[in-house]
Amino acid sequence: MTPQEFYQLLSQKGIELDDRQKDQFERYFELLVEWNEKINLTAITEKNEVYLKHFYDSIAPVLQGLIDNQELKLLDIGAGAGFPSLPMKIICPQLDVTIIDSLNKRINFLKLLAEELGLDKVHFYHGRAEDFAQDKAFRAQFDLVTARAVARMQVLSELTIPYLKVGGKLLALKASNAPEELDEAKNALNLLFSKVQDNLSYALPNGDPRFITVVEKKKETPNKYPRKAGMPNKRPL
């Protein structure tokens, strides 16, 4: 997908990028490739592939009508090089985006990236999701949490649901639709007072299948969740 094809596809879906937004995506690509030589950010560095498999893939919640340009507080867990939240932030500048990542080198990259792209209302924190979720400044503070290819739902739900306000939604972007994954997660979702609202199926323009699982938080999360760092992975709910 060339940048031009990227713009045209968005235009067909009613999203017209201005010159500044196009420049932001271009600079994002340049910095991603430049920094990838210093720290491991992505295995995908060819321009057309980045526009398709990172930029276009990341904005799926916007294209699927789950997110639009309004003042929502969005948390991105394990965003790595800023996916999916920062491409969505370029398209929906009113979003207030927070990223938590366990690797400080990636946080340094994201801070520089946000500065270079002139993004405001973006916040970056180095640490473990389990730890921040017990902090009152973060717990139950967000309208949306996104996670792209981070963990199976059984684990992911414990890492993300505590951050949501009641009525807030987790958007889990996945490359495979595993019904057994949602079956495995039933107990975890019940314990966390949350419920699968939708499981959207779609394809990238090249035909690659993609899914977004939408989980809504129904009640306040019990204080004991999430458990200490590492526990959700070692002993899933």
Coordinates of C-alpha atoms in Angstrom, one line a residue:
M1 CA 0.0 0.0 0.0
T2 CA 1.6 3.2 -1.1
P3 CA 1.0 6.4 0.9
Q4 CA -1.2 7.6 -2.0
E5 CA -3.3 4.4 -1.8
F6 CA -3.6 4.8 1.9
Y7 CA -4.9 8.4 1.5
Q8 CA -7.4 7.2 -1.2
L9 CA -8.7 4.4 0.8
L10 CA -9.3 6.7 3.8
S11 CA -11.0 9.2 1.5
Q12 CA -13.3 6.5 0.2
K13 CA -14.3 5.9 3.9
G14 CA -15.0 9.6 4.4
I15 CA -11.7 10.5 6.1
E16 CA -9.8 13.3 4.3
L17 CA -6.3 13.8 5.5
D18 CA -4.9 17.3 5.3
D19 CA -1.2 18.0 4.4
R20 CA -0.1 18.2 8.0
Q21 CA -1.6 14.7 8.7
K22 CA 0.1 13.3 5.6
D23 CA 3.4 14.8 6.7
Q24 CA 2.9 13.3 10.2
F25 CA 2.5 9.8 8.8
E26 CA 5.5 10.3 6.5
R27 CA 7.7 11.5 9.4
Y28 CA 6.4 8.6 11.6
F29 CA 7.6 6.2 8.9
E30 CA 11.0 7.9 8.7
L31 CA 11.6 7.9 12.5
L32 CA 10.4 4.3 12.8
V33 CA 12.9 3.1 10.3
E34 CA 15.7 5.3 11.7
W35 CA 15.2 4.2 15.3
N36 CA 14.6 0.6 14.4
E37 CA 18.4 0.4 13.6
K38 CA 19.1 1.3 17.2
I39 CA 16.3 -0.6 19.1
N40 CA 14.0 -3.4 17.9
L41 CA 10.7 -1.7 17.2
T42 CA 9.4 -3.7 14.3
A43 CA 10.2 -6.4 11.8
I44 CA 8.3 -4.5 9.1
T45 CA 10.3 -1.6 7.6
E46 CA 9.5 -1.6 3.9
K47 CA 7.4 1.6 3.3
N48 CA 4.4 0.1 1.6
E49 CA 4.3 -2.6 4.3
V50 CA 4.4 -0.1 7.1
Y51 CA 1.5 1.9 5.6
L52 CA -0.6 -1.3 5.3
K53 CA 0.4 -3.5 8.2
H54 CA 1.1 -0.8 10.8
F55 CA -0.7 2.5 9.8
Y56 CA -3.8 1.1 8.1
D57 CA -4.1 -1.8 10.5
S58 CA -3.9 0.5 13.5
I59 CA -6.7 2.7 12.5
A60 CA -9.2 -0.2 12.2
P61 CA -11.2 1.0 15.3
V62 CA -11.8 4.3 13.5
L63 CA -12.7 2.6 10.2
Q64 CA -15.0 0.2 12.0
G65 CA -16.8 3.1 13.7
L66 CA -15.6 2.3 17.2
I67 CA -13.6 5.5 17.7
D68 CA -14.2 9.0 16.3
N69 CA -12.6 12.4 16.8
Q70 CA -13.8 13.4 20.2
E71 CA -12.3 13.9 23.6
L72 CA -12.0 10.4 24.8
K73 CA -9.3 9.1 27.2
L74 CA -7.6 6.2 25.5
L75 CA -5.0 3.9 27.0
D76 CA -2.8 1.8 24.8
I77 CA -1.2 -1.2 26.6
G78 CA 2.1 -2.6 25.2
A79 CA 2.0 -0.2 22.3
G80 CA 5.6 -0.9 21.2
A81 CA 6.2 1.6 18.5
G82 CA 2.9 3.4 19.1
F83 CA 0.5 1.0 17.5
P84 CA -2.5 1.2 17.3
S85 CA -3.0 4.5 19.3
L86 CA -0.7 7.0 17.6
P87 CA -1.9 6.5 14.0
M88 CA -5.5 6.9 15.4
K89 CA -4.3 10.1 17.2
I90 CA -3.1 11.5 13.9
I91 CA -6.5 11.0 12.4
C92 CA -8.5 11.8 15.5
P93 CA -6.5 14.7 17.1
Q94 CA -9.0 15.2 20.0
L95 CA -8.2 11.8 21.5
D96 CA -6.3 12.0 24.8
V97 CA -3.8 9.1 24.5
T98 CA -1.8 7.4 27.2
I99 CA 0.8 4.7 26.5
I100 CA 2.3 2.3 29.1
D101 CA 5.2 0.2 27.9
S102 CA 7.6 -2.0 29.9
L103 CA 10.7 -1.0 27.8
N104 CA 12.1 2.5 28.5
K105 CA 13.9 2.6 25.1
R106 CA 10.5 2.4 23.4
I107 CA 9.2 5.1 25.6
N108 CA 12.1 7.4 24.7
F109 CA 11.3 6.7 21.0
L110 CA 7.6 7.6 21.5
K111 CA 8.4 10.8 23.3
L112 CA 10.7 11.9 20.5
L113 CA 8.1 10.8 17.9
A114 CA 5.3 12.8 19.6
E115 CA 7.5 15.9 19.7
E116 CA 8.5 15.6 16.1
L117 CA 4.9 15.0 14.9
G118 CA 3.6 17.9 17.1
L119 CA 1.1 15.7 18.9
D120 CA -0.5 17.1 22.0
K121 CA -2.5 15.3 24.7
V122 CA -0.2 12.3 24.6
H123 CA 1.4 10.8 27.7
F124 CA 4.0 8.0 28.0
Y125 CA 4.9 5.9 31.0
H126 CA 7.5 3.3 31.5
G127 CA 6.5 0.3 33.6
R128 CA 4.3 -2.8 34.0
A129 CA 0.6 -2.6 33.3
E130 CA -0.1 -4.6 36.5
D131 CA 1.6 -1.9 38.6
F132 CA 0.0 1.2 37.1
A133 CA -3.5 -0.4 37.3
Q134 CA -3.3 -0.2 41.1
D135 CA -2.5 3.5 41.0
K136 CA -5.6 5.7 41.5
A137 CA -4.3 8.2 38.9
F138 CA -4.8 5.4 36.3
R139 CA -7.3 2.9 37.7
A140 CA -10.8 3.3 36.3
Q141 CA -9.8 6.5 34.5
F142 CA -10.2 5.6 30.8
D143 CA -13.0 5.5 28.3
L144 CA -11.1 3.1 26.0
V145 CA -8.2 0.7 26.3
T146 CA -6.6 -0.7 23.1
A147 CA -4.2 -3.6 22.7
R148 CA -2.8 -4.9 19.5
A149 CA -1.5 -8.5 19.4
V150 CA -0.5 -8.2 23.1
A151 CA -1.8 -11.4 24.8
R152 CA -4.6 -13.9 24.8
M153 CA -7.9 -12.5 26.1
Q154 CA -7.7 -14.5 29.3
V155 CA -4.5 -12.6 30.3
L156 CA -5.3 -9.4 28.4
S157 CA -8.6 -8.8 30.3
E158 CA -6.8 -8.7 33.7
L159 CA -4.2 -6.3 32.3
T160 CA -6.7 -3.9 30.8
I161 CA -10.2 -4.0 32.4
P162 CA -9.1 -2.4 35.7
Y163 CA -8.1 0.8 33.8
L164 CA -11.6 1.3 32.3
K165 CA -14.4 3.4 33.7
V166 CA -17.6 1.5 34.2
G167 CA -19.2 1.4 30.7
G168 CA -15.7 1.8 29.1
K169 CA -14.5 -0.6 26.4
L170 CA -11.5 -2.7 25.7
L171 CA -10.7 -3.0 22.0
A172 CA -8.5 -6.0 21.4
L173 CA -7.0 -6.0 17.8
K174 CA -6.1 -9.5 16.7
A175 CA -4.8 -11.2 13.6
S176 CA -6.7 -14.5 14.3
N177 CA -10.2 -15.2 15.6
A178 CA -10.0 -17.9 18.2
P179 CA -13.4 -18.8 19.6
E180 CA -11.5 -21.0 22.1
E181 CA -9.7 -17.9 23.3
L182 CA -13.0 -16.3 24.2
D183 CA -14.2 -19.5 25.8
E184 CA -11.0 -19.6 27.9
A185 CA -11.5 -16.0 28.9
K186 CA -15.1 -16.5 30.2
N187 CA -14.1 -17.0 33.8
A188 CA -11.7 -14.0 33.7
L189 CA -14.3 -11.7 32.2
N190 CA -16.9 -12.8 34.8
L191 CA -14.4 -12.1 37.7
L192 CA -13.6 -8.7 36.2
F193 CA -17.3 -7.8 35.7
S194 CA -17.0 -7.4 32.0
K195 CA -18.7 -8.8 28.9
V196 CA -17.8 -9.4 25.3
Q197 CA -20.0 -6.9 23.4
D198 CA -18.9 -7.7 19.8
N199 CA -16.3 -9.6 17.8
L200 CA -15.8 -7.8 14.5
S201 CA -14.4 -9.6 11.5
Y202 CA -12.8 -7.7 8.5
A203 CA -9.9 -7.9 6.2
L204 CA -7.0 -5.6 5.3
P205 CA -6.9 -4.5 1.6
N206 CA -4.5 -7.3 0.8
G207 CA -7.0 -9.9 2.2
D208 CA -5.3 -10.6 5.6
P209 CA -8.0 -11.4 8.1
R210 CA -8.3 -9.2 11.2
F211 CA -10.6 -9.1 14.3
I212 CA -11.5 -6.6 17.0
T213 CA -13.0 -8.0 20.2
V214 CA -15.0 -5.4 22.0
V215 CA -15.3 -5.9 25.8
E216 CA -17.4 -3.7 28.0
K217 CA -16.8 -3.1 31.7
K218 CA -20.1 -3.5 33.6
K219 CA -19.0 -2.9 37.2
E220 CA -16.0 -1.7 39.2
T221 CA -13.1 -4.2 39.2
P222 CA -12.4 -6.0 42.5
N223 CA -9.4 -4.4 44.2
K224 CA -7.3 -7.6 44.0
Y225 CA -7.1 -7.4 40.2
P226 CA -4.8 -7.1 38.5
R227 CA -2.5 -9.3 40.6
K228 CA 1.3 -8.6 40.9
A229 CA 3.4 -8.2 37.8
G230 CA 3.9 -11.5 36.0
M231 CA 1.0 -13.3 37.7
P232 CA -1.6 -12.9 35.0
N233 CA 0.7 -14.6 32.5
K234 CA 1.9 -17.3 34.9
R235 CA -1.6 -18.2 36.3
P236 CA -4.3 -16.8 34.0
L237 CA -7.7 -16.3 35.7

